[in-house]
Short mmCIF file of C-alpha atoms and ligand atoms in Angstrom, two decimals:
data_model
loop_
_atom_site.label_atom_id
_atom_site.label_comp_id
_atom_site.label_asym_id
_atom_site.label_seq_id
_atom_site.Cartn_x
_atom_site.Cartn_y
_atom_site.Cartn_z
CA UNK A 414 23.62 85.29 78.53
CA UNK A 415 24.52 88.97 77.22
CA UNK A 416 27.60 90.60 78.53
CA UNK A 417 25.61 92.89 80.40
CA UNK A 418 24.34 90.19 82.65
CA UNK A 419 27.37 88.02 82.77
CA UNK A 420 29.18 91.21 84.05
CA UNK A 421 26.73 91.89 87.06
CA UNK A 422 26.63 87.88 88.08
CA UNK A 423 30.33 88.31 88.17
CA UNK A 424 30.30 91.17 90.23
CA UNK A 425 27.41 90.20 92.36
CA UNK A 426 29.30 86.95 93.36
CA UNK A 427 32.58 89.04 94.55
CA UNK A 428 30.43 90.66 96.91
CA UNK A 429 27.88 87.65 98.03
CA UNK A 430 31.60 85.81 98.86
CA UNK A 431 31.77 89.17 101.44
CA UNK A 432 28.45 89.35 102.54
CA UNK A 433 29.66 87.14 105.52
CA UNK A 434 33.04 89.54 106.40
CA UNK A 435 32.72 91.91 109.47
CA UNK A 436 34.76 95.18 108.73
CA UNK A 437 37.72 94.26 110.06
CA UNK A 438 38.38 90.72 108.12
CA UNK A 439 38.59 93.31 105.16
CA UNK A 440 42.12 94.91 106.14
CA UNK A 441 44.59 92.91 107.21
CA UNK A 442 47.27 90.92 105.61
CA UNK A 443 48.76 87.84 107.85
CA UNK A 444 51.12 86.92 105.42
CA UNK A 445 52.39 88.10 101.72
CA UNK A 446 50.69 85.75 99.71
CA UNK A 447 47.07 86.55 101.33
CA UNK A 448 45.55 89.72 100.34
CA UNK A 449 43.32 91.74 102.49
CA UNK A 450 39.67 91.05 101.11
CA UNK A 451 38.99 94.66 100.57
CA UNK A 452 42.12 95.11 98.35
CA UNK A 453 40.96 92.25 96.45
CA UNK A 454 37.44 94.01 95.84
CA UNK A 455 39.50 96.70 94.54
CA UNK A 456 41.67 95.37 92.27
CA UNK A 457 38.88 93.39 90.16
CA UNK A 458 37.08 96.68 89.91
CA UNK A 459 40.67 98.34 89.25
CA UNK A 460 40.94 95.88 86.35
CA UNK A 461 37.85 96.54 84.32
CA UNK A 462 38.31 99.98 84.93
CA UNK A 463 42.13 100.45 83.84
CA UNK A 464 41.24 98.32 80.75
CA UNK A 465 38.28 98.57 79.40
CA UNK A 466 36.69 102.29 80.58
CA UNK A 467 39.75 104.24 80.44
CA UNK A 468 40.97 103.19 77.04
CA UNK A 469 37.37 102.82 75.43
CA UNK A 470 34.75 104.07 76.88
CA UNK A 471 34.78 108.11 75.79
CA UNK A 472 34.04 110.84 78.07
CA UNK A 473 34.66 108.43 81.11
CA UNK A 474 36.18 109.72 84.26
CA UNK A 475 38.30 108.09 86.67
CA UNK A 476 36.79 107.79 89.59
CA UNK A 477 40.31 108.62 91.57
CA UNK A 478 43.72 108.65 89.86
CA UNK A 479 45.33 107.95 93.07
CA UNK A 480 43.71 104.41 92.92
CA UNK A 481 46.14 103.44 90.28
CA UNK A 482 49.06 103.31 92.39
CA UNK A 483 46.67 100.99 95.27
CA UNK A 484 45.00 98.68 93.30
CA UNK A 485 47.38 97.65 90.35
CA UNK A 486 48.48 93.90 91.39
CA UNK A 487 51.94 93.71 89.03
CA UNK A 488 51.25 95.23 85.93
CA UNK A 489 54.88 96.97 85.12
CA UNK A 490 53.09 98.69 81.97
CA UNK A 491 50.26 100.54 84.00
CA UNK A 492 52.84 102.07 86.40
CA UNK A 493 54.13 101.78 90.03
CA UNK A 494 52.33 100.59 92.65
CA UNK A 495 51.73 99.60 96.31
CA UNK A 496 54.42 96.94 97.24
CA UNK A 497 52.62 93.56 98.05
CA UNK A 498 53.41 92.97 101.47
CA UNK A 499 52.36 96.55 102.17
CA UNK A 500 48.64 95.87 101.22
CA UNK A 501 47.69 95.22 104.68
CA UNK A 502 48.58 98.40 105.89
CA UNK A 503 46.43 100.64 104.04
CA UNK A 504 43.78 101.84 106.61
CA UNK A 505 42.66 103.85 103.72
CA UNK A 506 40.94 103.70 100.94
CA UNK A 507 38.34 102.54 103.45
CA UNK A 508 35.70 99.41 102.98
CA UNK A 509 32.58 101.62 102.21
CA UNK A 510 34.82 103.69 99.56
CA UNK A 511 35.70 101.02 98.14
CA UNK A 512 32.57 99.89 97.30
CA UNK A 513 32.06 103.07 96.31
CA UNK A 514 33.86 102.83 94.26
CA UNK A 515 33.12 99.47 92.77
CA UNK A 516 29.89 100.93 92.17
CA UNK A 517 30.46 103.53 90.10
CA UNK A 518 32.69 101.69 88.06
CA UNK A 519 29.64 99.21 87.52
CA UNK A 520 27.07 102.19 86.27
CA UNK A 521 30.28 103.04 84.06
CA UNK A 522 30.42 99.43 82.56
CA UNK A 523 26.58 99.48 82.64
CA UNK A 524 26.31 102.61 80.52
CA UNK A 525 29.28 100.62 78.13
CA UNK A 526 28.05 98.00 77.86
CA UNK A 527 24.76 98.80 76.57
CA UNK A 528 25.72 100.83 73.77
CA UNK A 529 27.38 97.41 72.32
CA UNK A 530 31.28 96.95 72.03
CA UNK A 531 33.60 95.36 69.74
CA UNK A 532 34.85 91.96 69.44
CA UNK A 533 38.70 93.47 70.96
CA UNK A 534 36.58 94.68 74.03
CA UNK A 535 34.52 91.74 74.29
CA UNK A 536 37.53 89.74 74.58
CA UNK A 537 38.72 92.12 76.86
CA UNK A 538 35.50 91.79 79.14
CA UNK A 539 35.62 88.23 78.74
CA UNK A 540 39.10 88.20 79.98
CA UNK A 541 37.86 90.47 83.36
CA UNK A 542 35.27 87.90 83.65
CA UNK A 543 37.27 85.31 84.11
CA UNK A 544 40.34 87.61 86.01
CA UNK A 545 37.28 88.28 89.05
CA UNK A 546 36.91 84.74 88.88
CA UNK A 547 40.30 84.10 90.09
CA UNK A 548 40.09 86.44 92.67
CA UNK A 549 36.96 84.84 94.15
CA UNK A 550 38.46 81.96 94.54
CA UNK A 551 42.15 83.95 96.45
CA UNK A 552 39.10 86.15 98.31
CA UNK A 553 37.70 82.30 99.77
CA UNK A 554 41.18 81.26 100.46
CA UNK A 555 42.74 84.20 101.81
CA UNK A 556 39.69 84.79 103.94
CA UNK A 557 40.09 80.85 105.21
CA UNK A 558 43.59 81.92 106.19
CA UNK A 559 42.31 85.50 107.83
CA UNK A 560 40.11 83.60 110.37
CA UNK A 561 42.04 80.11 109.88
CA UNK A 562 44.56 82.13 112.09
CA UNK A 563 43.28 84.17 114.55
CA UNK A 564 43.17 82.11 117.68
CA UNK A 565 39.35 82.29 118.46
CA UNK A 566 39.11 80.17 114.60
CA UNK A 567 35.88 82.19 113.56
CA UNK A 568 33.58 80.08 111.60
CA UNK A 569 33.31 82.08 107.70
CA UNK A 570 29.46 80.73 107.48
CA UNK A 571 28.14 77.68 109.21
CA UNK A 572 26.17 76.69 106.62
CA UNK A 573 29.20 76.62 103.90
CA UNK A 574 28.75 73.56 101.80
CA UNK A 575 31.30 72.07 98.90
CA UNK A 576 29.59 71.35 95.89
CA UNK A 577 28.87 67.89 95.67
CA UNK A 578 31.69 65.62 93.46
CA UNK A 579 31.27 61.75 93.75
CA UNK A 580 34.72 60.05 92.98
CA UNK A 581 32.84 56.98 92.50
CA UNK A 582 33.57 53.57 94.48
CA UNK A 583 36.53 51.85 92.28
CA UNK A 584 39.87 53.17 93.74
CA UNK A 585 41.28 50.34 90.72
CA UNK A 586 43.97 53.10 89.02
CA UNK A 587 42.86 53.71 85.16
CA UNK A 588 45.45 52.61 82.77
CA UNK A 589 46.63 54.54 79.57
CA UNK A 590 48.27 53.54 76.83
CA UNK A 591 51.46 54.82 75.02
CA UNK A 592 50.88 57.37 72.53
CA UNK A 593 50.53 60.13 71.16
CA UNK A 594 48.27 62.70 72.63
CA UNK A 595 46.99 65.94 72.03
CA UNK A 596 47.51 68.68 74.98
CA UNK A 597 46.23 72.18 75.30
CA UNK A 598 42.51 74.31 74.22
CA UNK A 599 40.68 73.45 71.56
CA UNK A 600 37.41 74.96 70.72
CA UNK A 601 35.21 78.17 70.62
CA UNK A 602 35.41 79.50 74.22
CA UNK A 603 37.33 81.04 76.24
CA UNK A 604 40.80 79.99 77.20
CA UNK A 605 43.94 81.83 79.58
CA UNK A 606 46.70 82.15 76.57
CA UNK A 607 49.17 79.63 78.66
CA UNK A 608 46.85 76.95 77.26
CA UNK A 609 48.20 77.17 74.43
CA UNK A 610 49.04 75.92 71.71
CA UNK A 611 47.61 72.94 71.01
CA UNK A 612 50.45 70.86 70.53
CA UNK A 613 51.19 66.80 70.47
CA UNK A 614 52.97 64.99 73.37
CA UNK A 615 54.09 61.52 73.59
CA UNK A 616 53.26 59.52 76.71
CA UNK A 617 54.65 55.84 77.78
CA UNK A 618 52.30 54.11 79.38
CA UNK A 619 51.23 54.75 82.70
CA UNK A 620 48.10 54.50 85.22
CA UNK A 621 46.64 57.12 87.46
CA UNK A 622 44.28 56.75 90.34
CA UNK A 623 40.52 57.94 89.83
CA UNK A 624 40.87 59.33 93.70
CA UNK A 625 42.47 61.78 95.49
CA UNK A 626 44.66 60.78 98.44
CA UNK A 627 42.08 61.23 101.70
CA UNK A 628 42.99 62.80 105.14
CA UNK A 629 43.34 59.39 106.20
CA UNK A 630 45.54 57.78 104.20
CA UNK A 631 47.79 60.83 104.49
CA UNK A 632 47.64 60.21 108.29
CA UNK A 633 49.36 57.01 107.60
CA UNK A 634 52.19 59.12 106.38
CA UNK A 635 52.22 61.40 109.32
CA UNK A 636 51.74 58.44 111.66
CA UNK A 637 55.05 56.38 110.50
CA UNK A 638 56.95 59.70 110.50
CA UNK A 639 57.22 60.62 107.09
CA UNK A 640 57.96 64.27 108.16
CA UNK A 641 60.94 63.08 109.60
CA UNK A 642 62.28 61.14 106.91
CA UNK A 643 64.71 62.68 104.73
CA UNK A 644 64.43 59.82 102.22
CA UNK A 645 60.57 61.07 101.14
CA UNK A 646 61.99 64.60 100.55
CA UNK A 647 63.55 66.50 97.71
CA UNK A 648 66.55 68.19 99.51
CA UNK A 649 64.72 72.09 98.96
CA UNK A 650 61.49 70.41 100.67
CA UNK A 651 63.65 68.82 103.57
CA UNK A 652 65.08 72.20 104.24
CA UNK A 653 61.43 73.72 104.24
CA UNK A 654 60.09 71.19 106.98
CA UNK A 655 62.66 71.91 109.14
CA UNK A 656 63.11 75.42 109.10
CA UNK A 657 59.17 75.74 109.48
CA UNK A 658 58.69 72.49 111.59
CA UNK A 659 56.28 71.32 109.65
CA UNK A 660 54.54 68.24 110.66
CA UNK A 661 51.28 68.20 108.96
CA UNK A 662 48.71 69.76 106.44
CA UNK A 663 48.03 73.83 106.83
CA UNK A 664 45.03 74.05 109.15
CA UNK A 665 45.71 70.95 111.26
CA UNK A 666 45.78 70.98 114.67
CA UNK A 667 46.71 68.32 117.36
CA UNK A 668 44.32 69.07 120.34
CA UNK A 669 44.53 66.06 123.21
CA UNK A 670 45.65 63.85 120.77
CA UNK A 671 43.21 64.15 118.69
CA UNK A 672 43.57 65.68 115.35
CA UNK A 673 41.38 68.54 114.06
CA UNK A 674 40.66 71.11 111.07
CA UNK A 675 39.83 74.71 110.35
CA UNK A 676 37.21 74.91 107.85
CA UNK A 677 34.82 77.36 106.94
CA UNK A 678 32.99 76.53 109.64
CA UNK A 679 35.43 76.84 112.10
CA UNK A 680 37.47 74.18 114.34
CA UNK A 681 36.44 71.02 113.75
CA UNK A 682 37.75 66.78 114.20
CA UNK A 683 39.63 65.78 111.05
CA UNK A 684 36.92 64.51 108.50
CA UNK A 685 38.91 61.50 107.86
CA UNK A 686 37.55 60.28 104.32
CA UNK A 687 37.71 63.73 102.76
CA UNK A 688 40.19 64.74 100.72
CA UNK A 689 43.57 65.77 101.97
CA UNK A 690 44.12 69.64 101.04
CA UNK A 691 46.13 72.64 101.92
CA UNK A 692 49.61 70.87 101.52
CA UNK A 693 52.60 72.00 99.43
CA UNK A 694 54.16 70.68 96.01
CA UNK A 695 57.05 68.98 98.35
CA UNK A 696 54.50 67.61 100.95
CA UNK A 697 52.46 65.80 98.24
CA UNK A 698 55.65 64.61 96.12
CA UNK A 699 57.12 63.45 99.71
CA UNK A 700 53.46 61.25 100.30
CA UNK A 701 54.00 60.03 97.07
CA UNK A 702 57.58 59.01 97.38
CA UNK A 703 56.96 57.08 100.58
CA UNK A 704 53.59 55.34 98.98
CA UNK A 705 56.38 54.03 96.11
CA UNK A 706 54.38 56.18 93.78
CA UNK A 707 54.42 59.29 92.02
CA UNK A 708 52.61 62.28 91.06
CA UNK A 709 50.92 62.56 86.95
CA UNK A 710 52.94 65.27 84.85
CA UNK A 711 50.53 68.16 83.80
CA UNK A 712 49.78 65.98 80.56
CA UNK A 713 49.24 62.46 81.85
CA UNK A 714 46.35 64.41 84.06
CA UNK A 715 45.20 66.24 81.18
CA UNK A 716 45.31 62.95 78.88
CA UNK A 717 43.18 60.89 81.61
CA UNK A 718 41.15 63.88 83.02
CA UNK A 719 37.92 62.38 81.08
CA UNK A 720 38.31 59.02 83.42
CA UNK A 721 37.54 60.47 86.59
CA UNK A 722 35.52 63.41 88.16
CA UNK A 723 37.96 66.07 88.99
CA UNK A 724 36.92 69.45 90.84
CA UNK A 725 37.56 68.96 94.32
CA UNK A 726 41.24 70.13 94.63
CA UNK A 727 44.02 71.92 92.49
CA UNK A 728 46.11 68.32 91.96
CA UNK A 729 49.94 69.49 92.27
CA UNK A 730 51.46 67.54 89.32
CA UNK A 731 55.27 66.77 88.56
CA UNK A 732 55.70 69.38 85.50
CA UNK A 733 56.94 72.51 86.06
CA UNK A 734 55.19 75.94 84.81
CA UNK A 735 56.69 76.33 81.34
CA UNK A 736 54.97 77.76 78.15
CA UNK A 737 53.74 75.61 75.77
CA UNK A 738 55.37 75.23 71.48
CA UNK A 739 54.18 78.49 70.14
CA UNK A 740 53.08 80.39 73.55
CA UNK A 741 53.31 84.35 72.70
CA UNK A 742 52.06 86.70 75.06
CA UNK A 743 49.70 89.58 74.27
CA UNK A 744 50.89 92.89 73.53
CA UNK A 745 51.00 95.29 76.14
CA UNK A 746 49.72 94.87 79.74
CA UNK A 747 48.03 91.99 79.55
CA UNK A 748 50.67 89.98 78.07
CA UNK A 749 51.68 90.54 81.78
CA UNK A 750 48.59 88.42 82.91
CA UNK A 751 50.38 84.92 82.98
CA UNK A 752 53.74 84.56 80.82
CA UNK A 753 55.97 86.57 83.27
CA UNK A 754 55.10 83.73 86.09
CA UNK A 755 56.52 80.73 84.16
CA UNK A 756 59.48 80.36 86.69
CA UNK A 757 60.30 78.28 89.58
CA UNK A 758 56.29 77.03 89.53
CA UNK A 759 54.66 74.50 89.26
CA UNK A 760 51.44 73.16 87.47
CA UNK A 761 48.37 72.10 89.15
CA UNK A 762 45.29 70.53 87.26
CA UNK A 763 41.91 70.72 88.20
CA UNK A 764 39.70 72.96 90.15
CA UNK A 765 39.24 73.51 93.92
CA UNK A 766 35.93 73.45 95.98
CA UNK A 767 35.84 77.11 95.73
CA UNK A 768 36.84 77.77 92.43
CA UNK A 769 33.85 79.43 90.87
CA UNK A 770 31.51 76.97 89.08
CA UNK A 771 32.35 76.62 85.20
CA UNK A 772 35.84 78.40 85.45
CA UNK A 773 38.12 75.09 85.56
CA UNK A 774 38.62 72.95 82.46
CA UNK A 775 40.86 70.05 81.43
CA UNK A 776 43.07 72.33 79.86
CA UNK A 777 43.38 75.13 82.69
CA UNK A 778 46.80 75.66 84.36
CA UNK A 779 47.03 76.54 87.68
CA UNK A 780 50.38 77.43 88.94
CA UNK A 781 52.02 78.22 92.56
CA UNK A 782 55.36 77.73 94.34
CA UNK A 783 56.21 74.65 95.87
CA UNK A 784 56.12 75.48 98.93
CA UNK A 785 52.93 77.17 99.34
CA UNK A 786 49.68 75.84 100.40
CA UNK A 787 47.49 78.17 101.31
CA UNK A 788 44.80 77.12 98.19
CA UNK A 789 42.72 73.73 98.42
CA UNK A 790 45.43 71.78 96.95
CA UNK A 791 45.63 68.28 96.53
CA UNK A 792 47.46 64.77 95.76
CA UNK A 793 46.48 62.46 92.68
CA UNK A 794 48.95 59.48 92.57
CA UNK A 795 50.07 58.13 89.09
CA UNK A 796 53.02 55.27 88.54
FE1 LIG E 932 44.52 90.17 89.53
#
């Protein structure tokens, strides 16, 4: 596909992901980690715009210098910005300008794009390819949370399906041998630059299950009172239950007894064999703990990840977010893009439901705080 059309399938999807959004489900911000959609629609647009058409495309003319300051996410080198937790308060820029805006950065890239570009801007576009990519799949989530919280629980679209992933009927767990293995990209493509380097690892021997844990069996740890069992918990997680009285997944809801789930198409009875999502790093090490297992560091998933079909949920794993022998960040901005988050995170392997189709890989790192669950995160058990 040329660049041309990859760039307008990209930015076509953004916007089919909104095509169900009335005006308001645009602006507001429930909590910091959820974005309002519209700033999200921004940003992306912000992105190709900041580093592609400003620095290379001659003659080109910002569409409004004021934009900077709204739609840069945490890029320290391209100035100050909005705080995060203030993104829900800007009434302005409205919707329509912002897609406005969005498309006349799109003729811009257009008229780029067909004059041919480099293989440093290629990279580049390649890069803001994959960037909007991300943000479709925060636009799904934070949307989820938008109407997963307002008290009428708005159905997104009633006829929102998950792609189809069959786990297969053995639940035996696959066994791997001791050894030395090789971790991290390899190849032509494309690849975020905390994948690598390639680099060896040695592994004892361990076995991981081919399934994810379902709704059900983590109902079993809800039903003997794992969330009030200190033993299950790491001491940070124990503190995190209590202070937020948490007592089951995000989304949940106890309604005469009976347990129920916001999805995307609204309130619905627990789908009991599906897979359990939308719980934090401490919630699926705590499940683990109490089934006497444990969860797969980042490279006993990536080792194994040909032995079963993966794709239906980010799988928390037990490594933390660190940079690999020989990581070095770009120069410049987008050197920002992952290095400066490998703190206090942890890795999940995998894709989600609504991560956008060909995105994920074996060798993509996902990160987040333990404690949040807001994305369709899930539990793979390993001992
Ligand atoms: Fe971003």
């Amino acid at each position: 596909m040329d660049l041309i059309d990859r760039y307008k399938e990209v930015r076509q999807r953004t916007e089919k992901i909104c095509f169900y959004l009335q005006t308001e489900d645009y602006v507001v911000q429930p909590v910091v980690d959820v974005s309002p959609p519209k700033w999200h629609i921004g940003h992306v647009t912000w992105f190709f715009e900041t580093f592609i058409l400003k620095p290379y495309f001659m003659g080109y003319q910002e569409y409004n210098p004021d934009y900077n300051y709204v739609f840069n996410s945490y890029y320290e080198t391209v100035g100050t910005r909005v705080i995060r937790t203030d993104r829900g308060n800007l009434s302005r820029p409205t919707v329509v300008e912002i897609y406005s805006y969005r498309k006349y950065v799109d003729e811009a890239m257009e008229g780029f794009l067909s004059g041919g570009v480099s293989n440093d801007v290629k990279e580049l576009l390649i890069l803001g390819f994959n960037h909007e990519e991300q943000h479709q799949e925060l636009l799904m989530t934070d949307i989820k949370f938008i109407l997963g919280h307002n008290p009428l629980f708005p159905a997104y679209n009633k006829n929102y399906a998950a792609p189809h992933i069959d786990e297969g009927v053995n639940d035996a767990f696959v066994s791997m041998n001791e050894g030395i293995y090789e971790i991290g990209f390899t190849g032509d493509g494309f690849c975020f630059d905390n994948e690598l380097n390639r680099h060896k690892v040695y592994l004892n021997a361990y076995q991981i299950s081919p399934k994810l844990v379902t709704n059900a069996e983590y109902l079993e740890f809800i039903n003997s009172g794992g969330y009030h069992d200190f033993r299950h918990w790491h001491a940070e997680g124990w503190d995190w239950v209590k202070t937020n009285k948490v007592e089951a997944p995000l989304y949940w809801h106890l309604i005469d007894n009976e347990w129920h789930n916001y999805t995307y198409h609204g309130l619905e009875p627990l789908h009991l064999k599906g897979p359990v999502t939308h719980i934090s790093y401490f919630e699926a090490y705590a499940y683990a703990s109490w089934k006497g297992l444990r969860l797969p560091t980042e490279f006993e998933w990536e080792a194994a990840a040909s032995k079963f079909n993966w794709g239906r949920r980010w799988e928390w794993t037990e490594s933390s977010y660190l940079p690999y022998p020989g990581f070095a960040k770009a120069p410049g901005a987008i050197g920002e893009y992952n290095g400066k988050f490998m703190v206090n995170q942890k890795v999940l392997r995998g894709a989600s439901e609504v991560t956008p189709p060909g995105h994920s890989r074996a060798t993509y790192r996902n990160f987040f705080q333990t404690n949040l669950r807001w994305q369709f995160t899930g539990i793979r058990l390993a001992k």
